[in-house]
Amino acid sequence: VTSPALVGEAGEHELLARIRARVGPPPSFVSVGIGDDAAVVAPERHTADVLTTDALVDGVHFERRLVPPRAIGHKALAVNLSDLAAMGATPRVALLSLGLPRELAVAEFDEVLDGLVSLAERHHVALVGGNITRSDGPLFLDVTAVGSVRPRRILKRSTARAGDVLFVSGTVGAAAAGLAWLRRLGPAALDGPDAEVAGAAARHAVPEPRVRLGSVVARSRVASACMDTSDGLADAVHQLAASSRLGADVLLESLPLDPAVLSLHPDPAEGLTLALGASDDYELLFAVPRRRVRGFKAAARQAGTLVTPIGTLRATAGVSLLQDGHERPWPAGYVHFQS
Amino acid sequence: VTSPALVGEAGEHELLARIRARVGPPPSFVSVGIGDDAAVVAPERHTADVLTTDALVDGVHFERRLVPPRAIGHKALAVNLSDLAAMGATPRVALLSLGLPRELAVAEFDEVLDGLVSLAERHHVALVGGNITRSDGPLFLDVTAVGSVRPRRILKRSTARAGDVLFVSGTVGAAAAGLAWLRRLGPAALDGPDAEVAGAAARHAVPEPRVRLGSVVARSRVASACMDTSDGLADAVHQLAASSRLGADVLLESLPLDPAVLSLHPDPAEGLTLALGASDDYELLFAVPRRRVRGFKAAARQAGTLVTPIGTLRATAGVSLLQDGHERPWPAGYVHFQS
């Protein structure tokens, strides 16, 4: 028996069988997994359910010709785990809804799935259900991820207070620089020409969600608010401040600009503008009360993640970008729907 | 200030604001709703979470030119509530992931949303989150619905036993007949020419999920297995029997054929074949132990739903379709991915 070469020749049952073969037996808290009308999951005691969904669409969030199929599956789950991390939640299960163009190769389907399942396994996330449909348009993957968090540890974005310090994890602008390299060099950018380019390309193609940082910070209760930077750091600062009915001062010099940005944009001002508006970094932005800064840094060390203070929150509305004590105009936040 | 006419002119924030304006304040068990990185929902005591996701794609599951926008939103939630009903679960919350072509009118977006939210309100389902993205292809809606069920009441499809009676709710073939009428008459089919056509068109366009029937049957514990007929009754009987490692005999004469099928196909054999293979009915197929048949019928009466015995399950593998004691060939199950 030969396998069909294209998903358009394979039936839904055939593709479902391939998924079931790749996914191991579910953990004991999953009483019904893949293959019934719905999945059944026992909640963890003393925790609330945290639910998020995020879709990746070919041509909008990734380009099939620029990244390997594994990266597409990886990223579809990663962006959702980033949302759970931003709430301080520990991920538990995921559902995958696929829209497949007929001409997608079954081998490519397998690799997309493998990228998703590999990341799920690393984070002990069980794939418990989903849906497969034909798409006459682009390939799309919509993942729903469910995690758990103790109610008092939830990290909202609306609970920051005036005087809190803003911290961002990792570096900013790497994913955008990586995308620029992928567009110049194609998938080869993931292998070099040097470690900086390969690293930046990987930040775009296979981002690592800050799951451990989110959960360690939530457990130590050292942050007053958090959100992820998926729509760019500028957008995140505006959203977090506005949700908390506060304003913010951000110090331009303090931003942990990724070196890959400077190799593309030798003018630091241009690089910073790009980095502030750039989406897809999947870092976490925290508001930290001053008396918790030491504890916050200890939590970040425990999670093994670099964190950098970039500004402060204040009671008066508006968000200012400061350089040498002077206010600078904000770059327009990257609004991905309009792009 | 004039509102943008097309979603391609509106930003994600504008569309999100329209959703928040339409959705009321969440119930008390939702501690974080729309507007954060993820939703936070307190589980109900002594219950398990039931999770399902199902996508509707323009041109595959509906045709924008044939149905009003409200119907699209309604159906996107309805198909998911049907999956929860098939597990015996009571729905609680939903997430909506939207892929929007730029040329979609904002007024149409509002109506799609209104159709979904109206059905959600009727079933006390809170819309707690989601995602909005651009689609360069067709409009798609991917809904994730979450319900709850006491662990001992879960209705799986794999737990039927030999000797159980198969029951199906409602009538079969109505949705397919309705789609045929919609294709002939356009959206006008929903208003007539007579009640039978309008009713069948509605069964395709705005199906009513059997939420109450599923939960009453689960509560009374009178069924050994259940699944919905979204991929057709023939497919459902095969799936339920195979999942339970059983075979089945289905009596052709017993099938509750919808009258709308006969008005399109005066030859009853052709009508029955169509009805067995037809998807989109969103009825429930139950396996009922013989000693529970009386209790099952009482539960169905309590839910106000017609149920019809259509055959029995047996220990030997294979599924037979019987007419006057003679075996008839099964129509090929409608495999929606290959259509």
XYZ file of C-alpha atoms in Angstrom:
678
model
C 0.000 0.000 0.000
C 1.479 3.344 -1.005
C 0.608 6.467 0.937
C -1.062 9.316 -0.903
C 1.427 12.021 -1.821
C -0.900 15.021 -1.385
C -3.329 15.749 1.449
C -6.037 16.350 -1.193
C -5.818 12.626 -2.044
C -5.833 11.509 1.583
C -9.094 11.424 3.498
C -9.632 13.077 6.856
C -9.488 9.637 8.513
C -6.062 8.931 6.946
C -4.646 12.245 8.193
C -6.179 11.719 11.635
C -4.552 8.280 11.785
C -1.179 9.890 11.022
C -1.712 12.339 13.903
C -2.710 9.549 16.310
C 0.378 7.574 15.308
C 2.643 10.539 16.079
C 1.029 11.498 19.382
C 1.745 9.185 22.302
C -0.827 7.968 24.820
C -2.278 10.907 26.759
C -1.375 11.547 30.409
C -3.706 10.217 33.111
C -5.572 13.515 33.584
C -6.869 13.211 29.998
C -9.795 10.772 30.143
C -10.807 11.203 26.482
C -8.187 12.233 23.910
C -8.069 12.392 20.108
C -10.841 10.479 18.296
C -14.099 11.318 20.070
C -16.449 14.287 19.537
C -14.508 16.259 22.167
C -11.657 15.800 24.637
C -12.224 15.370 28.379
C -9.618 16.713 30.778
C -9.671 16.581 34.578
C -8.862 19.996 36.042
C -5.930 20.334 38.414
C -6.964 20.945 42.015
C -6.956 24.529 43.285
C -6.268 25.991 39.854
C -8.209 27.923 37.230
C -8.224 27.049 33.528
C -6.327 29.450 31.250
C -7.488 29.380 27.617
C -6.038 30.982 24.516
C -6.292 30.595 20.756
C -4.116 31.985 17.997
C -4.052 31.233 14.281
C -1.128 31.259 11.849
C -1.994 31.850 8.202
C 0.405 31.258 5.298
C 1.340 34.583 3.711
C 0.368 36.533 6.843
C 2.289 34.978 9.763
C 4.778 32.837 7.898
C 5.822 32.093 4.337
C 5.991 28.451 3.376
C 8.839 29.103 0.941
C 10.981 30.757 3.666
C 10.729 28.328 6.564
C 10.843 24.531 6.920
C 7.468 22.818 7.588
C 8.574 21.814 11.091
C 8.961 25.495 11.965
C 5.335 26.182 11.009
C 4.001 23.556 13.418
C 6.413 24.676 16.134
C 5.410 28.320 15.848
C 1.659 27.579 15.814
C 1.972 26.099 19.294
C 4.720 28.468 20.487
C 2.641 31.627 20.027
C -0.096 30.088 22.182
C 2.306 28.908 24.883
C 3.617 32.485 24.954
C 0.098 33.706 25.761
C -0.204 31.173 28.589
C 3.237 32.175 29.903
C 2.117 35.818 29.955
C -0.681 34.791 32.370
C 1.755 32.840 34.565
C 0.057 29.582 33.579
C 1.563 26.124 33.131
C 0.428 24.628 29.814
C -1.361 21.248 29.915
C -3.241 20.460 26.698
C -3.686 21.775 23.148
C -6.169 21.410 20.297
C -5.080 21.794 16.661
C -7.422 22.975 13.918
C -5.907 22.654 10.455
C -6.972 24.187 7.142
C -5.112 22.281 4.423
C -4.731 23.203 0.758
C -5.142 20.097 -1.405
C -1.689 20.423 -2.940
C 0.106 20.200 0.422
C 2.367 17.130 0.408
C 1.540 14.511 3.012
C 5.269 14.473 3.884
C 5.032 18.217 4.582
C 1.893 17.654 6.688
C 3.836 15.092 8.734
C 6.667 17.557 9.303
C 4.331 20.393 10.318
C 2.780 18.008 12.828
C 6.184 16.843 14.028
C 7.289 20.410 14.741
C 4.191 21.005 16.842
C 4.340 17.703 18.701
C 8.066 18.061 19.460
C 7.528 21.417 21.149
C 4.456 20.020 22.945
C 6.501 17.112 24.302
C 9.222 19.427 25.593
C 6.599 21.350 27.586
C 4.579 18.268 28.605
C 1.580 19.498 26.625
C -0.833 16.782 25.441
C -2.436 17.213 22.003
C -5.966 16.069 22.871
C -8.053 17.007 19.863
C -8.627 19.235 16.907
C -10.094 19.413 13.491
C -8.968 18.934 9.886
C -10.586 20.743 7.006
C -9.812 21.562 3.433
C -8.842 25.145 2.620
C -9.253 26.476 -0.905
C -7.009 29.319 0.226
C -3.814 29.298 2.272
C -2.643 26.737 4.811
C -3.773 27.791 8.274
C -3.207 26.372 11.738
C -5.341 27.455 14.645
C -4.170 26.181 18.005
C -6.040 26.430 21.278
C -3.845 25.930 24.329
C -5.112 25.349 27.854
C -3.061 25.772 30.986
C -3.617 26.053 34.694
C -2.691 28.614 37.307
C -3.538 29.160 40.965
C -6.041 32.010 41.060
C -3.861 34.283 43.238
C -0.914 33.912 40.880
C -2.638 35.013 37.661
C -0.617 37.655 35.812
C -3.084 40.083 34.215
C -2.117 43.078 32.123
C -4.501 45.465 33.899
C -3.098 45.293 37.442
C 0.119 47.324 37.218
C 0.555 50.280 39.602
C 2.171 53.677 39.299
C 5.844 53.478 40.217
C 6.259 49.898 39.013
C 9.348 49.189 36.920
C 8.914 47.791 33.394
C 11.123 44.811 32.561
C 11.384 42.971 29.256
C 12.872 39.508 28.798
C 15.516 38.621 26.212
C 16.338 41.040 23.425
C 14.089 43.072 21.143
C 13.977 43.098 17.365
C 15.573 39.689 16.762
C 12.543 38.152 15.058
C 12.154 41.072 12.657
C 15.850 40.985 11.821
C 15.560 37.231 11.334
C 12.656 37.669 8.935
C 14.698 40.198 6.937
C 17.546 37.660 6.711
C 15.130 34.872 5.710
C 13.790 37.096 2.934
C 17.330 37.778 1.704
C 18.768 34.269 2.008
C 15.734 31.953 2.150
C 15.670 29.027 4.609
C 19.504 28.943 4.373
C 19.510 31.869 6.825
C 18.671 29.333 9.547
C 22.108 27.746 8.987
C 24.228 30.867 8.838
C 26.276 32.634 7.255
C 27.092 33.226 10.940
C 25.651 32.431 14.351
C 24.064 35.888 14.714
C 22.061 35.539 11.478
C 21.132 31.913 12.226
C 20.039 32.890 15.735
C 17.907 35.782 14.514
C 16.311 33.642 11.782
C 15.494 31.036 14.417
C 13.887 33.714 16.612
C 11.475 34.385 13.744
C 10.963 30.816 12.550
C 11.005 28.767 15.769
C 10.488 31.178 18.693
C 10.906 29.755 22.190
C 7.981 30.782 24.373
C 8.983 32.040 27.846
C 6.980 29.346 29.631
C 9.382 28.835 32.517
C 9.915 32.557 33.137
C 6.164 33.203 33.257
C 5.483 30.417 35.680
C 8.457 31.129 37.996
C 7.558 34.836 38.197
C 3.886 33.972 38.842
C 4.830 31.497 41.565
C 7.090 33.999 43.346
C 4.445 36.729 42.975
C 7.032 39.394 42.161
C 5.245 41.071 39.219
C 2.055 43.145 39.302
C 1.234 42.708 35.590
C 2.501 40.974 32.463
C 1.817 40.545 28.767
C 3.754 39.167 25.833
C 5.345 41.282 23.096
C 3.852 39.371 20.156
C 2.598 42.604 18.543
C 5.790 44.517 19.327
C 7.275 46.133 22.416
C 5.751 49.555 21.655
C 2.306 47.993 21.423
C 2.854 45.979 24.617
C 3.892 49.028 26.683
C 0.875 50.969 25.415
C -1.511 48.080 26.094
C -0.202 47.278 29.547
C -0.215 50.934 30.623
C -3.660 51.651 29.156
C -5.215 48.468 30.605
C -3.905 49.523 34.032
C -5.116 53.129 33.501
C -1.556 54.384 33.784
C 1.082 56.099 31.676
C 4.718 55.078 31.155
C 8.189 56.471 30.542
C 10.440 54.241 28.455
C 14.171 54.970 28.258
C 15.382 54.423 24.715
C 18.994 53.809 25.803
C 17.906 50.988 28.087
C 16.279 48.820 25.407
C 18.080 45.471 24.988
C 18.411 45.766 21.236
C 19.305 42.477 19.581
C 22.746 42.672 17.879
C 21.217 41.206 14.711
C 19.210 44.433 14.313
C 22.379 46.543 14.271
C 24.012 44.349 11.657
C 21.063 45.137 9.362
C 20.622 48.783 10.427
C 23.945 50.363 11.391
C 22.062 53.557 12.331
C 21.054 52.805 15.951
C 18.051 55.176 15.809
C 16.671 53.335 12.805
C 17.391 50.005 14.463
C 15.627 51.035 17.665
C 12.580 52.257 15.781
C 12.404 48.971 13.929
C 12.826 46.989 17.126
C 10.130 48.898 19.016
C 7.537 48.384 16.304
C 8.569 44.857 15.367
C 6.220 42.015 16.150
C 6.917 38.332 16.713
C 9.532 38.527 19.474
C 7.405 36.553 22.001
C 9.208 38.066 24.953
C 7.414 38.964 28.196
C 6.887 42.519 29.451
C 6.480 42.752 33.239
C 5.480 45.499 35.655
C 7.412 44.984 38.882
C 6.767 46.883 42.144
C 10.000 48.549 43.330
C 10.153 46.480 46.506
C 9.928 43.306 44.389
C 12.711 44.143 41.913
C 15.310 42.071 43.765
C 12.930 39.087 43.991
C 11.982 39.511 40.339
C 15.624 39.401 39.240
C 16.151 36.282 41.353
C 13.138 34.622 39.708
C 14.477 35.488 36.233
C 17.878 34.022 37.179
C 16.109 30.880 38.374
C 14.347 30.671 34.983
C 17.673 31.264 33.227
C 16.369 34.307 31.341
C 17.911 37.735 30.839
C 15.601 40.560 31.940
C 16.211 44.286 31.425
C 14.539 47.299 33.101
C 13.319 49.636 30.346
C 11.217 52.249 32.116
C 8.589 52.998 34.737
C 4.826 53.329 35.011
C 3.238 56.563 36.229
C -0.217 57.767 37.233
C -0.577 60.311 34.420
C -1.810 58.948 31.099
C 0.322 58.801 27.950
C 3.442 56.860 27.113
C 6.710 58.745 26.555
C 9.876 57.561 24.897
C 12.867 59.340 26.428
C 16.410 59.763 25.091
C 18.939 61.837 27.066
C 15.995 63.251 29.017
C 14.237 64.452 25.846
C 10.986 63.036 24.545
C 11.157 61.250 21.186
C 8.215 60.312 18.967
C 7.028 56.715 19.258
C 7.299 54.652 16.138
C 3.870 53.547 14.995
C 3.067 50.242 16.686
C 2.984 47.398 14.226
C -0.698 46.605 13.738
C -0.573 43.174 12.153
C -4.084 43.235 10.776
C -3.346 46.304 8.669
C 0.023 45.134 7.426
C -16.229 59.890 13.090
C -17.326 57.451 10.396
C -16.709 53.762 10.823
C -14.577 51.981 8.247
C -16.712 50.127 5.714
C -14.372 47.159 5.166
C -12.518 45.102 7.750
C -9.319 45.638 5.723
C -9.542 49.337 6.658
C -10.281 48.662 10.319
C -7.463 47.685 12.663
C -7.526 44.648 14.904
C -8.173 46.945 17.887
C -11.251 48.459 16.197
C -12.712 45.009 15.462
C -11.919 43.830 18.977
C -13.720 46.873 20.375
C -16.799 45.945 18.323
C -16.713 42.435 19.786
C -16.341 43.741 23.345
C -19.275 46.106 22.789
C -21.501 43.229 21.637
C -20.510 40.778 24.378
C -21.891 41.509 27.842
C -19.913 41.312 31.069
C -18.732 37.739 31.684
C -20.291 35.513 34.362
C -18.615 35.354 37.780
C -16.721 32.120 37.033
C -14.754 33.988 34.319
C -12.035 35.930 36.133
C -10.302 37.193 32.967
C -12.317 37.582 29.748
C -11.682 39.201 26.373
C -8.723 41.598 26.228
C -5.825 39.875 28.009
C -3.273 37.384 26.645
C -5.604 34.521 27.622
C -8.905 33.926 29.415
C -9.094 32.565 32.957
C -12.056 30.393 33.914
C -12.749 28.738 37.276
C -13.665 25.081 36.806
C -16.993 23.822 38.119
C -16.634 21.575 41.151
C -16.717 17.819 40.588
C -16.657 18.141 36.805
C -14.152 17.548 34.037
C -13.456 20.022 31.226
C -14.749 19.046 27.790
C -12.904 20.727 24.898
C -13.640 20.808 21.192
C -12.671 22.878 18.171
C -14.196 23.031 14.725
C -13.569 25.420 11.841
C -15.948 26.653 9.150
C -14.351 27.777 5.882
C -16.157 29.754 3.178
C -16.604 27.584 0.101
C -16.163 24.368 2.087
C -18.707 24.489 4.952
C -20.869 27.364 3.840
C -21.229 29.720 0.903
C -21.398 33.408 1.717
C -23.663 34.085 -1.249
C -26.218 31.467 -0.084
C -26.663 32.261 3.609
C -27.039 35.464 5.632
C -23.949 36.497 7.667
C -25.779 35.823 10.948
C -26.136 32.181 9.933
C -22.367 31.846 9.498
C -21.677 32.996 13.053
C -24.513 30.867 14.420
C -23.279 27.716 12.689
C -19.644 28.214 13.725
C -20.705 27.935 17.362
C -23.514 25.408 16.764
C -21.221 22.723 15.319
C -19.044 22.964 18.422
C -21.989 22.875 20.838
C -23.113 19.734 18.989
C -19.753 18.101 19.820
C -20.146 19.033 23.486
C -23.733 17.705 23.483
C -22.453 14.401 22.069
C -20.237 14.063 25.182
C -23.143 14.897 27.502
C -21.461 18.159 28.489
C -23.010 21.483 29.411
C -21.321 24.302 27.453
C -19.738 27.151 29.437
C -17.316 29.251 27.390
C -16.132 29.707 23.802
C -13.157 31.225 21.985
C -13.483 32.628 18.459
C -10.599 32.721 15.996
C -11.420 34.695 12.858
C -9.638 34.817 9.488
C -11.019 37.845 7.673
C -10.633 38.749 4.003
C -9.946 42.464 3.633
C -13.028 43.058 1.486
C -15.457 41.791 4.145
C -17.821 44.632 5.088
C -17.660 45.705 8.730
C -21.478 45.507 8.762
C -21.200 41.860 7.688
C -18.565 41.241 10.388
C -21.009 42.652 12.950
C -23.766 40.332 11.750
C -21.535 37.243 11.777
C -20.635 38.130 15.347
C -24.248 38.760 16.262
C -25.295 35.324 15.008
C -22.645 33.681 17.142
C -23.321 35.751 20.260
C -27.103 35.266 20.026
C -26.730 31.484 20.041
C -24.153 31.746 22.841
C -26.550 33.790 24.950
C -29.357 31.272 24.483
C -27.090 28.527 25.821
C -25.459 30.692 28.528
C -22.072 30.369 26.836
C -19.613 33.203 27.535
C -17.355 34.332 24.673
C -14.125 34.778 26.641
C -11.438 35.233 24.019
C -10.178 34.609 20.554
C -8.062 35.963 17.798
C -8.478 38.097 14.686
C -6.253 37.752 11.685
C -6.256 38.712 8.050
C -6.878 35.961 5.486
C -5.711 36.389 1.911
C -7.994 33.460 1.143
C -11.526 32.684 2.295
C -13.312 33.834 5.441
C -12.827 31.250 8.181
C -14.128 30.941 11.720
C -12.570 28.525 14.148
C -14.445 28.163 17.413
C -13.235 26.341 20.494
C -16.003 25.475 22.946
C -15.483 24.303 26.502
C -18.082 22.580 28.629
C -18.242 20.593 31.806
C -19.539 17.158 32.709
C -19.393 14.954 35.779
C -16.808 12.255 35.024
C -19.268 9.349 35.437
C -21.724 10.911 32.993
C -19.354 11.326 30.035
C -20.835 9.931 26.826
C -17.990 8.417 24.793
C -18.378 6.769 21.412
C -16.265 3.723 22.319
C -18.344 2.303 25.192
C -21.357 0.766 23.420
C -22.099 -2.924 24.038
C -23.467 -5.713 21.883
C -27.262 -5.799 22.051
C -27.600 -2.041 22.580
C -30.251 -0.302 20.502
C -29.196 2.550 18.173
C -31.342 5.680 18.401
C -31.046 8.838 16.345
C -32.574 12.195 17.255
C -34.714 14.300 14.902
C -34.827 13.484 11.210
C -32.078 12.638 8.740
C -31.243 14.348 5.476
C -32.837 17.711 6.227
C -29.616 19.714 6.045
C -28.604 18.222 2.689
C -32.072 18.867 1.290
C -31.893 22.401 2.665
C -28.553 22.992 0.956
C -30.028 21.766 -2.347
C -32.900 24.250 -1.931
C -30.485 27.063 -1.026
C -28.514 26.317 -4.185
C -31.700 26.450 -6.255
C -33.340 29.481 -4.655
C -30.509 31.334 -2.890
C -31.078 32.792 0.618
C -34.784 33.151 -0.304
C -35.144 29.425 0.462
C -34.978 30.378 4.152
C -38.318 32.220 3.736
C -40.218 29.630 1.728
C -41.807 28.877 -0.842
C -43.307 26.698 1.891
C -42.625 25.740 5.487
C -40.956 22.468 4.523
C -38.375 24.160 2.279
C -37.788 26.965 4.780
C -37.360 24.425 7.571
C -34.878 22.332 5.611
C -32.889 25.412 4.556
C -32.734 26.451 8.215
C -31.468 22.993 9.181
C -28.514 23.606 6.864
C -27.957 27.301 7.590
C -28.731 27.617 11.306
C -28.664 24.127 12.830
C -29.842 23.787 16.424
C -27.355 21.718 18.423
C -28.952 19.053 20.646
C -27.481 20.512 23.823
C -30.426 19.750 26.086
C -30.877 16.197 24.807
C -27.190 15.386 25.337
C -27.135 16.703 28.863
C -30.484 15.147 29.945
C -29.442 11.725 28.578
C -26.018 12.017 30.258
C -27.601 13.003 33.570
C -30.038 10.076 33.513
C -27.249 7.683 32.447
C -29.473 5.836 29.997
C -27.068 5.628 27.036
C -23.861 3.614 26.770
C -22.354 5.662 23.925
C -23.054 8.708 21.785
C -21.688 10.759 18.912
C -23.070 13.424 16.627
C -23.992 12.884 12.968
C -22.057 15.868 11.610
C -20.346 13.688 8.970
C -23.538 11.790 8.128
C -25.515 9.007 9.771
C -23.721 6.258 7.830
C -20.367 7.579 9.023
C -21.637 7.909 12.609
C -22.897 4.307 12.778
C -19.603 3.033 11.380
C -17.539 5.169 13.776
C -19.532 4.340 16.880
C -19.559 0.608 16.117
C -15.863 0.482 15.188
C -14.783 2.563 18.223
C -16.676 0.100 20.445
C -15.205 -2.913 18.541
C -18.692 -3.975 17.520
C -20.779 -4.383 14.383
C -24.288 -3.059 13.705
C -27.483 -3.849 11.845
C -29.396 -0.816 10.620
C -32.968 -1.173 9.391
C -33.488 0.993 6.327
C -37.269 1.220 6.838
C -36.804 2.596 10.344
C -34.779 5.688 9.342
C -36.620 8.927 10.180
C -36.194 10.422 6.727
C -36.926 14.123 6.632
C -39.931 14.899 4.387
C -37.873 17.594 2.642
C -35.672 14.841 1.200
C -38.650 13.139 -0.461
C -39.853 16.362 -2.023
C -36.475 16.579 -3.793
C -36.067 12.852 -4.473
C -39.439 11.170 -5.017
C -37.632 7.809 -5.321
C -37.384 6.759 -1.637
C -34.307 4.591 -2.247
C -32.438 7.548 -3.726
C -33.657 9.748 -0.878
C -32.492 7.284 1.762
C -29.092 6.920 0.148
C -28.726 10.681 0.101
C -29.858 10.966 3.707
C -27.494 8.279 5.006
C -24.466 9.856 3.374
C -25.460 13.452 3.996
C -23.451 15.501 6.450
C -24.421 18.528 8.490
C -27.526 17.209 10.293
C -26.023 17.675 13.807
C -28.302 15.072 15.301
C -27.140 12.699 18.041
C -26.701 8.942 17.595
C -27.027 6.967 20.855
C -26.382 3.369 21.864
C -28.934 2.426 24.518
C -28.849 -0.791 26.573
C -32.166 -2.661 26.192
C -33.035 -2.296 29.867
C -32.565 1.486 29.565
C -34.745 2.029 26.482
C -37.767 3.129 28.530
C -35.638 5.542 30.565
C -33.962 6.815 27.401
C -37.315 7.596 25.800
C -38.396 9.403 28.960
C -35.206 11.490 28.893
C -35.796 12.377 25.226
C -39.381 13.419 26.057
C -38.036 15.571 28.884
C -35.669 17.227 26.394
C -38.551 17.672 23.948
C -36.744 15.796 21.164
C -37.990 13.071 18.838
C -35.801 9.940 18.938
C -36.130 6.899 16.669
C -34.667 3.376 17.052
C -32.813 2.541 13.824
C -30.970 -0.719 14.570
C -28.876 -2.683 17.018
C -25.233 -3.297 17.826
C -23.762 -6.794 17.688
C -20.510 -8.486 18.678
C -19.482 -9.460 15.136
C -17.693 -6.794 13.140
C -19.169 -5.091 10.086
C -22.141 -2.838 9.629
C -25.145 -4.079 7.630
C -27.972 -2.116 6.136
C -31.122 -4.268 6.034
C -34.296 -3.850 3.988
C -37.060 -6.473 4.253
C -34.492 -8.761 5.863
C -32.085 -8.445 2.910
C -28.720 -6.745 3.076
C -28.295 -3.614 0.963
C -25.023 -1.890 0.060
C -24.109 1.110 2.210
C -23.863 4.397 0.407
C -20.338 5.727 0.604
C -20.068 7.834 3.763
C -19.678 11.485 2.962
C -16.022 12.252 3.616
C -15.995 16.021 3.814
C -12.295 16.439 3.302
C -12.439 14.733 -0.093
C -15.541 16.522 -1.304
